[in-house]
Amino acid sequence: MYTCGPTVYDFAHIGNFRAFLFEDLLKRWLEYRGFKVTHVMNITDVDDKTIRGSQKQQAPLGQYTEYYTTAFFEDVNVLNIEPADHYPRATQHIPEMVSLIKKLIKKGYAYKGEDGSTYYAINKFKNYGKLSRIKIQELKAGARVKVDEYAKEEAQDFALWKAWTPEDGDVFWETELGRGRPGWHIECSAMSMKYLGETFDIHCGGVDNMFPHHENEIAQSEAATGKKFVNYWLHNEHLLVEGRRMAKRLGNFYTLRDLLKKGYDPKAIRYLLLSTQYRQQFNFTFEGLEAAKGAIERLRNLMRRVQDADGESGGEKITQLMDKVQTSFGEAMDDDLNISVALAALFDFVRDVNNLLDAGTVSRGEAKEVCALMLRFDKVLGVVGEVKEEERLPEEAEELVKKREEARKVKDWKTADSIRQRLKAMGITIEDTPQGTRWKIKNP
Ligand code: AMP
Ligand code: ZN
């Protein structure tokens, strides 16, 4: 699996992380189903944007991109994204790119323009446009584009190797193609095929990458090898802000760091960005982030409760609930990662187990099985993590909570209230919800 990685010219924003989290979910789901995944994510550390950015800061390109690359890996770790097996950097794969371009020249798919740059002749590749479904009949023959990003309407011969110009400053390589630097698209063709072979299974990215980036990757790779490049393309839709794509150039973005500074739990951010199916757009809101926080708290709360459960066995009930949730969660995820349906099944399960716990009909052994299943789901979701020891109730308090529940059942509000006060004195607050009693330990 190859996933287009960050362009390290700034901190990644949470729209970018929606892409990386969708890819993380896909990989974790494939692993849940028993596949062995080799995951490659490139680091784009030379392109139009990184060069412009480093010049603005008057820093050498390498130093500038290293700073944002380190920041990216920190963010990946904070968001509990499973690391890829390889993180190739474009600047460390120039020879592979040059050799790929030379192959394209030899086969007649690439030519040198009068500006000294090497271009890909898109009309030579009969399948050009098959991914993004564009038609190239209306194209002006020989029209060329040298920038990395451009619109569908501007589809033209694109630069594989960009001849040095004074604007590039000291960013160039002396190669058989002349002094210059690679285009963005050839980077991903060269790096993906180096680590995964000429044909590989899965390639992902955001929908904005479908054209021109992925279209050009196909053209480059398939023309060079004569083989199918990728078996499955998966593109995530955008994270929006007030109906518009979250993007650097629109200025409507939050970085992960912005949200952490505001005190949000990274697991809640992870949950929010994961919980809409990847091909649906959705709006980022702070209400959404609050709801995400509540959702993972419900999962954690169940984890705490099952760790302490010690009731009667409920017979077949728990096994039936576990079978049901595994089937529905699995079927939903197998259906193009239909995460919202999968999560709905999981929360039904949480509610049902809470009810059994309230009734005292979950034995220690059954609780252990529930715990193991929750951890298996969390290997896919990555939002619960370890439920910390100190987040569990002390035994005495646990007893009180139970007594209070019993009192409430017989509508003995007076006792229930006085127990609430005692718990409060111990720093524990109680909240009664339709899913059962929830508690919180005040931070010391
Ligand atoms: P970049 O660093 O610009 O190359 O982008 C990294 C990844 O983030 C690519 O797969 C983009 O398609 C994706 N991306 C960019 N903006 C958004 C957004 N608002 N929502 C979801 N994915 C995005
Ligand atoms: Zn790419």
Coordinates of C-alpha atoms and ligand atoms in Angstrom, one line a residue:
M1 CA 0.0 0.0 0.0
Y2 CA 1.4 3.4 -1.0
T3 CA 0.0 6.6 0.4
C4 CA 1.0 10.0 -0.7
G5 CA 2.7 11.6 2.2
P6 CA 3.0 15.2 3.4
T7 CA 4.7 18.0 1.6
V8 CA 6.9 19.2 4.4
Y9 CA 6.6 22.9 3.9
D10 CA 4.5 23.6 7.0
F11 CA 2.7 21.7 9.8
A12 CA 0.2 19.3 8.4
H13 CA -3.4 20.5 9.1
I14 CA -6.2 18.3 10.3
G15 CA -7.6 18.0 6.8
N16 CA -4.3 16.3 5.8
F17 CA -4.7 14.1 8.9
R18 CA -8.1 13.1 7.8
A19 CA -6.3 11.5 4.8
F20 CA -3.6 9.9 6.9
L21 CA -6.1 8.6 9.4
F22 CA -8.4 7.1 6.8
E23 CA -5.3 5.3 5.5
D24 CA -4.4 4.2 9.0
L25 CA -7.9 2.8 9.4
L26 CA -7.7 1.0 6.1
K27 CA -4.4 -0.6 7.0
R28 CA -5.6 -1.5 10.5
W29 CA -8.8 -3.0 9.1
L30 CA -6.8 -5.1 6.5
E31 CA -4.6 -6.3 9.4
Y32 CA -7.7 -7.2 11.5
R33 CA -8.8 -9.3 8.5
G34 CA -5.4 -11.1 8.5
F35 CA -3.7 -9.4 5.6
K36 CA 0.0 -8.5 5.9
V37 CA 0.4 -4.9 4.8
T38 CA 3.6 -3.3 3.6
H39 CA 3.0 0.4 3.8
V40 CA 5.0 3.0 2.1
M41 CA 4.5 6.7 2.7
N42 CA 6.7 9.2 0.9
I43 CA 7.9 12.5 2.2
T44 CA 7.7 15.2 -0.4
D45 CA 10.8 17.3 0.6
V46 CA 11.4 19.0 -2.8
D47 CA 8.7 20.6 -4.9
D48 CA 7.5 24.0 -5.8
K49 CA 6.0 24.7 -2.3
T50 CA 9.0 23.5 -0.3
I51 CA 11.4 25.6 -2.4
R52 CA 9.3 28.7 -2.1
G53 CA 8.8 28.2 1.7
S54 CA 12.5 27.7 2.4
Q55 CA 13.4 30.8 0.4
K56 CA 10.9 32.8 2.3
Q57 CA 12.5 31.8 5.5
Q58 CA 16.0 32.1 4.0
A59 CA 16.9 28.6 5.2
P60 CA 18.6 25.8 3.3
L61 CA 15.9 23.5 1.8
G62 CA 17.2 20.5 3.8
Q63 CA 17.1 22.3 7.1
Y64 CA 13.7 23.7 6.4
T65 CA 12.0 20.4 5.4
E66 CA 13.7 18.5 8.2
Y67 CA 12.0 20.7 10.7
Y68 CA 8.5 20.0 9.3
T69 CA 9.4 16.3 8.8
T70 CA 10.2 15.9 12.5
A71 CA 7.0 17.7 13.4
F72 CA 5.0 15.4 11.1
F73 CA 6.4 12.3 12.8
E74 CA 5.6 13.8 16.2
D75 CA 2.0 14.4 15.0
V76 CA 1.7 10.9 13.6
N77 CA 2.7 9.5 17.0
V78 CA 0.4 11.8 19.0
L79 CA -2.6 10.7 16.7
N80 CA -1.7 7.0 17.3
I81 CA -1.2 6.4 13.6
E82 CA 0.7 3.1 13.0
P83 CA 4.0 4.0 11.4
A84 CA 4.6 3.0 7.8
D85 CA 7.3 0.4 6.9
H86 CA 9.1 2.9 4.8
Y87 CA 9.1 6.7 4.6
P88 CA 11.2 7.4 1.5
R89 CA 12.2 11.0 1.0
A90 CA 12.2 12.5 -2.5
T91 CA 15.6 14.1 -2.2
Q92 CA 17.1 10.7 -1.5
H93 CA 15.7 9.1 -4.6
I94 CA 16.9 11.3 -7.4
P95 CA 18.8 8.6 -9.2
E96 CA 15.7 6.4 -9.3
M97 CA 13.7 9.3 -10.8
V98 CA 16.3 10.0 -13.4
S99 CA 16.5 6.4 -14.5
L100 CA 12.7 6.3 -14.8
I101 CA 12.6 9.5 -16.9
K102 CA 15.4 8.1 -19.1
K103 CA 13.3 5.0 -19.7
L104 CA 10.3 7.2 -20.7
I105 CA 12.5 9.2 -23.2
K106 CA 13.8 6.0 -24.7
K107 CA 10.3 4.7 -25.2
G108 CA 9.1 7.9 -26.8
Y109 CA 6.9 9.1 -24.0
A110 CA 9.1 12.0 -22.9
Y111 CA 10.9 14.8 -24.7
K112 CA 13.1 17.7 -23.9
G113 CA 11.4 21.1 -24.3
E114 CA 13.2 24.2 -25.6
D115 CA 13.5 25.4 -21.9
G116 CA 15.7 22.4 -21.2
S117 CA 13.1 20.7 -19.0
T118 CA 11.9 17.2 -19.8
Y119 CA 8.1 16.7 -20.4
Y120 CA 5.7 13.8 -20.6
A121 CA 3.8 13.7 -23.9
I122 CA 0.3 12.9 -22.7
N123 CA -1.1 12.1 -26.1
K124 CA 1.4 9.2 -26.4
F125 CA -0.3 7.4 -23.5
K126 CA -3.6 6.1 -24.8
N127 CA -5.1 5.7 -21.4
Y128 CA -4.3 9.2 -20.2
G129 CA -7.3 10.4 -18.1
K130 CA -8.7 7.0 -17.2
L131 CA -8.5 7.6 -13.5
S132 CA -9.9 11.1 -13.3
R133 CA -12.0 10.6 -16.4
I134 CA -10.9 13.5 -18.4
K135 CA -10.9 13.7 -22.2
I136 CA -7.8 15.0 -23.8
Q137 CA -9.1 15.5 -27.4
E138 CA -9.5 19.2 -27.0
L139 CA -5.9 19.6 -26.0
K140 CA -3.6 22.0 -27.8
A141 CA -0.8 19.8 -29.1
G142 CA 2.5 20.6 -27.4
A143 CA 1.0 22.8 -24.7
R144 CA 3.1 22.4 -21.5
V145 CA 2.8 22.9 -17.8
K146 CA 5.8 23.2 -15.5
V147 CA 4.2 23.8 -12.2
D148 CA 3.3 20.8 -10.0
E149 CA -0.4 21.6 -9.4
Y150 CA -2.9 22.6 -12.1
A151 CA -6.5 22.0 -12.9
K152 CA -8.2 19.4 -15.1
E153 CA -9.0 22.0 -17.8
E154 CA -5.3 22.7 -18.0
A155 CA -4.2 19.2 -18.7
Q156 CA -1.1 19.4 -20.8
D157 CA 2.3 17.8 -21.2
F158 CA 3.7 18.0 -17.7
A159 CA 7.3 18.4 -16.4
L160 CA 9.2 15.3 -15.3
W161 CA 12.4 17.1 -14.8
K162 CA 12.6 20.8 -14.4
A163 CA 15.6 22.6 -15.8
W164 CA 17.2 24.9 -13.2
T165 CA 16.1 28.6 -13.3
P166 CA 17.5 31.3 -11.0
E167 CA 14.3 31.1 -8.9
D168 CA 15.4 27.6 -7.8
G169 CA 18.4 29.1 -6.1
D170 CA 20.7 26.4 -4.8
V171 CA 18.2 23.6 -5.2
F172 CA 19.3 21.5 -8.1
W173 CA 21.0 18.2 -9.1
E174 CA 23.5 17.8 -11.9
T175 CA 22.2 14.7 -13.7
E176 CA 22.2 13.2 -17.2
L177 CA 19.0 15.2 -17.7
G178 CA 20.8 18.4 -17.1
R179 CA 20.9 20.6 -14.0
G180 CA 17.5 20.7 -12.4
R181 CA 15.1 19.0 -10.1
P182 CA 12.3 16.5 -10.3
G183 CA 8.6 17.2 -10.9
W184 CA 6.4 16.2 -8.0
H185 CA 4.6 13.4 -9.9
I186 CA 7.7 11.4 -10.9
E187 CA 8.7 11.3 -7.3
C188 CA 5.8 9.1 -6.3
S189 CA 6.1 6.8 -9.3
A190 CA 9.8 6.2 -8.6
M191 CA 9.5 5.8 -4.8
S192 CA 6.4 3.6 -4.9
M193 CA 7.8 1.2 -7.5
K194 CA 11.2 1.0 -5.8
Y195 CA 9.6 -0.3 -2.5
L196 CA 6.5 -2.1 -3.8
G197 CA 7.4 -3.3 -7.3
E198 CA 6.0 -2.4 -10.7
T199 CA 2.5 -3.5 -9.8
F200 CA 1.2 -3.2 -6.3
D201 CA -2.2 -3.4 -4.6
I202 CA -3.4 -0.2 -3.1
H203 CA -2.7 3.5 -3.6
C204 CA -4.4 6.2 -1.5
G205 CA -4.6 9.9 -1.3
G206 CA -7.1 12.8 -1.0
V207 CA -9.4 13.4 -3.9
D208 CA -7.5 16.5 -4.8
N209 CA -4.6 14.2 -5.7
M210 CA -6.6 12.2 -8.3
F211 CA -5.8 14.9 -10.9
P212 CA -3.1 15.6 -11.9
H213 CA -0.9 13.8 -9.4
H214 CA -2.3 10.2 -9.6
E215 CA -3.2 10.5 -13.3
N216 CA 0.3 11.4 -14.0
E217 CA 1.7 8.7 -11.8
I218 CA -0.2 6.1 -13.8
A219 CA 1.0 7.6 -17.1
Q220 CA 4.6 7.6 -16.0
S221 CA 4.7 4.2 -14.4
E222 CA 2.6 2.2 -16.9
A223 CA 4.4 3.7 -19.9
A224 CA 7.7 2.8 -18.4
T225 CA 6.9 -0.7 -17.4
G226 CA 4.1 -1.8 -19.7
K227 CA 2.4 -3.2 -16.7
K228 CA -0.6 -2.2 -14.6
F229 CA 0.6 0.2 -11.9
V230 CA -2.0 -0.1 -9.2
N231 CA -4.9 -2.6 -8.5
Y232 CA -7.0 -0.4 -6.3
W233 CA -7.2 3.4 -5.9
L234 CA -8.8 4.8 -2.8
H235 CA -9.4 8.5 -2.4
N236 CA -10.7 10.2 0.7
E237 CA -13.1 13.2 0.5
H238 CA -12.2 16.4 2.1
L239 CA -12.6 17.8 5.6
L240 CA -14.5 21.0 5.2
V241 CA -14.8 24.2 7.2
E242 CA -18.1 26.0 6.8
G243 CA -18.7 24.1 3.5
R244 CA -15.2 24.8 2.0
R245 CA -12.3 22.5 1.8
M246 CA -9.8 22.9 4.7
A247 CA -6.7 24.2 2.9
K248 CA -3.6 26.1 3.6
R249 CA -4.2 28.5 0.7
L250 CA -7.7 29.4 2.0
G251 CA -6.4 30.1 5.5
N252 CA -9.3 28.1 7.1
F253 CA -7.2 25.4 8.7
Y254 CA -6.3 24.1 12.1
T255 CA -3.2 22.2 12.7
L256 CA -3.1 19.4 15.3
R257 CA -1.0 21.6 17.4
D258 CA -3.7 24.4 17.4
L259 CA -6.2 21.9 18.8
L260 CA -3.8 20.4 21.4
K261 CA -3.1 24.0 22.6
K262 CA -6.8 24.4 23.1
G263 CA -6.7 21.4 25.4
Y264 CA -8.3 18.8 23.2
D265 CA -7.5 15.1 23.7
P266 CA -5.7 13.8 20.6
K267 CA -7.8 10.6 20.8
A268 CA -10.9 12.7 20.4
I269 CA -9.4 14.4 17.4
R270 CA -8.5 11.0 16.0
Y271 CA -12.1 9.7 16.6
L272 CA -13.7 12.8 15.0
L273 CA -11.6 12.5 11.8
L274 CA -12.2 8.8 11.5
S275 CA -15.8 8.6 12.3
T276 CA -17.2 9.7 8.9
Q277 CA -16.9 7.2 6.0
Y278 CA -13.9 8.3 4.0
R279 CA -15.8 9.1 0.8
Q280 CA -18.2 11.5 2.5
Q281 CA -17.3 15.1 3.0
F282 CA -17.8 16.5 6.5
N283 CA -17.5 19.8 8.3
F284 CA -15.1 20.3 11.1
T285 CA -16.8 21.8 14.1
F286 CA -15.9 22.2 17.8
E287 CA -19.3 20.6 18.7
G288 CA -18.2 17.6 16.7
L289 CA -15.0 17.5 18.7
E290 CA -17.0 17.6 22.0
A291 CA -19.2 14.8 20.8
A292 CA -16.2 12.7 19.9
K293 CA -14.8 13.2 23.4
G294 CA -18.1 11.9 24.8
A295 CA -18.1 8.9 22.5
I296 CA -14.6 7.7 23.5
E297 CA -15.4 8.4 27.1
R298 CA -18.3 6.0 26.8
L299 CA -15.9 3.3 25.4
R300 CA -13.4 4.0 28.2
N301 CA -16.1 3.9 30.8
L302 CA -17.2 0.4 29.7
M303 CA -13.5 -0.7 29.8
R304 CA -13.2 0.5 33.4
R305 CA -16.5 -1.2 34.3
V306 CA -15.6 -4.6 32.8
Q307 CA -12.2 -4.5 34.6
D308 CA -14.0 -4.4 37.9
A309 CA -17.1 -6.6 37.1
D310 CA -17.6 -9.5 39.3
G311 CA -21.3 -10.5 39.0
E312 CA -23.4 -13.6 38.3
S313 CA -23.1 -15.1 34.8
G314 CA -25.8 -13.9 32.5
G315 CA -25.9 -17.2 30.6
E316 CA -25.8 -17.0 26.8
K317 CA -26.4 -13.2 26.8
I318 CA -22.9 -11.9 26.6
T319 CA -21.8 -14.5 24.0
Q320 CA -24.8 -13.5 21.9
L321 CA -24.0 -9.8 22.1
M322 CA -20.4 -10.4 21.3
D323 CA -21.2 -12.5 18.2
K324 CA -23.7 -9.9 17.1
V325 CA -21.3 -7.0 17.4
Q326 CA -18.5 -8.8 15.7
T327 CA -20.7 -9.7 12.7
S328 CA -22.2 -6.2 12.3
F329 CA -19.0 -4.3 12.9
G330 CA -17.1 -6.6 10.5
E331 CA -19.8 -6.5 7.7
A332 CA -19.9 -2.7 7.9
M333 CA -16.1 -2.3 7.7
D334 CA -15.9 -4.8 4.9
D335 CA -18.4 -2.6 3.1
D336 CA -15.9 0.1 1.9
L337 CA -15.0 1.0 5.5
N338 CA -18.5 2.0 6.5
I339 CA -17.3 3.2 9.8
S340 CA -20.4 5.0 10.9
V341 CA -22.4 1.8 10.8
A342 CA -19.6 -0.1 12.5
L343 CA -19.5 2.5 15.3
A344 CA -23.3 2.4 15.7
A345 CA -23.1 -1.4 16.2
L346 CA -20.3 -0.9 18.7
F347 CA -22.3 1.6 20.7
D348 CA -25.3 -0.7 20.8
F349 CA -23.0 -3.3 22.2
V350 CA -21.7 -0.9 24.8
R351 CA -25.2 0.0 25.9
D352 CA -26.3 -3.6 26.1
V353 CA -23.3 -4.6 28.2
N354 CA -23.8 -1.6 30.5
N355 CA -27.3 -2.8 31.1
L356 CA -26.1 -6.3 32.0
L357 CA -23.5 -4.7 34.3
D358 CA -26.2 -2.6 35.9
A359 CA -28.2 -5.8 36.5
G360 CA -25.1 -7.5 38.0
T361 CA -25.2 -10.3 35.4
V362 CA -21.7 -10.2 34.1
S363 CA -19.2 -12.6 35.6
R364 CA -15.5 -12.0 35.9
G365 CA -14.8 -14.4 33.1
E366 CA -17.4 -12.9 30.8
A367 CA -16.1 -9.4 31.6
K368 CA -12.6 -10.5 30.6
E369 CA -14.0 -11.7 27.2
V370 CA -15.7 -8.4 26.7
C371 CA -12.5 -6.6 27.6
A372 CA -10.5 -8.6 25.0
L373 CA -13.1 -7.9 22.3
M374 CA -13.1 -4.2 23.0
L375 CA -9.3 -4.2 22.8
R376 CA -9.5 -6.0 19.4
F377 CA -11.9 -3.3 18.1
D378 CA -9.6 -0.7 19.5
K379 CA -6.7 -2.2 17.6
V380 CA -8.6 -1.0 14.6
L381 CA -9.9 2.3 16.0
G382 CA -7.0 3.3 18.2
V383 CA -9.1 5.6 20.4
V384 CA -9.3 4.0 23.8
G385 CA -5.7 3.0 24.5
E386 CA -4.9 1.9 28.0
V387 CA -7.5 2.7 30.6
K388 CA -5.3 3.9 33.4
E389 CA -5.3 2.3 36.8
E390 CA -6.0 5.5 38.5
E391 CA -9.1 5.9 36.3
R392 CA -10.6 2.9 38.0
L393 CA -12.7 3.3 41.1
P394 CA -11.3 2.4 44.5
E395 CA -13.0 -0.6 45.9
E396 CA -14.8 1.3 48.6
A397 CA -16.2 3.8 46.0
E398 CA -17.2 0.9 43.7
E399 CA -19.3 -0.5 46.6
L400 CA -21.0 2.8 47.1
V401 CA -21.8 3.2 43.5
K402 CA -23.4 -0.2 43.6
K403 CA -25.4 0.6 46.7
R404 CA -26.6 3.8 45.2
E405 CA -27.8 2.0 42.1
E406 CA -29.7 -0.4 44.3
A407 CA -31.2 2.5 46.2
R408 CA -32.3 4.2 43.0
K409 CA -33.9 1.0 41.7
V410 CA -36.2 1.0 44.7
K411 CA -36.7 4.7 44.4
D412 CA -35.0 5.4 47.7
W413 CA -33.8 8.9 46.6
K414 CA -32.7 9.9 50.0
T415 CA -30.1 7.2 50.4
A416 CA -29.1 7.6 46.7
D417 CA -28.5 11.3 47.4
S418 CA -26.5 10.8 50.6
I419 CA -24.3 8.3 48.8
R420 CA -23.7 10.8 46.0
Q421 CA -22.6 13.3 48.7
R422 CA -20.2 10.7 50.2
L423 CA -18.7 10.0 46.8
K424 CA -18.4 13.7 46.1
A425 CA -16.4 14.0 49.3
M426 CA -14.1 11.3 47.8
G427 CA -13.6 13.4 44.7
I428 CA -16.0 11.2 42.5
T429 CA -18.8 12.7 40.6
I430 CA -21.8 10.7 39.5
E431 CA -24.0 11.1 36.5
D432 CA -27.1 9.1 35.7
T433 CA -27.5 8.5 31.9
P434 CA -29.8 6.2 29.9
Q435 CA -26.7 4.0 29.5
G436 CA -26.3 3.6 33.2
T437 CA -24.4 5.4 35.9
R438 CA -21.2 7.1 34.9
W439 CA -18.6 8.4 37.2
K440 CA -15.6 10.7 37.0
I441 CA -12.6 11.0 39.4
K442 CA -11.7 14.6 39.8
N443 CA -8.0 15.2 39.0
P444 CA -6.1 15.6 42.2
Ligands
AMP1 P1 -0.2 17.5 0.9 O1 0.7 17.7 2.1 O2 -0.7 18.8 0.5 O3 0.5 16.8 -0.2 O4 -1.4 16.7 1.4 C1 -1.3 15.5 2.1 C2 -2.6 14.7 2.0 O5 -3.7 15.4 2.5 C3 -3.1 14.4 0.5 O6 -3.5 13.1 0.4 C4 -4.2 15.4 0.3 O7 -5.0 14.9 -0.7 C5 -4.8 15.4 1.6 N1 -5.7 16.6 1.9 C6 -5.4 17.9 1.7 N2 -6.4 18.7 2.2 C7 -7.4 17.8 2.7 C8 -8.7 18.1 3.3 N3 -9.1 19.3 3.5 N4 -9.3 17.0 3.7 C9 -8.9 15.7 3.5 N5 -7.7 15.4 2.9 C10 -6.9 16.5 2.5
ZN2 ZN 2.2 11.2 -4.3

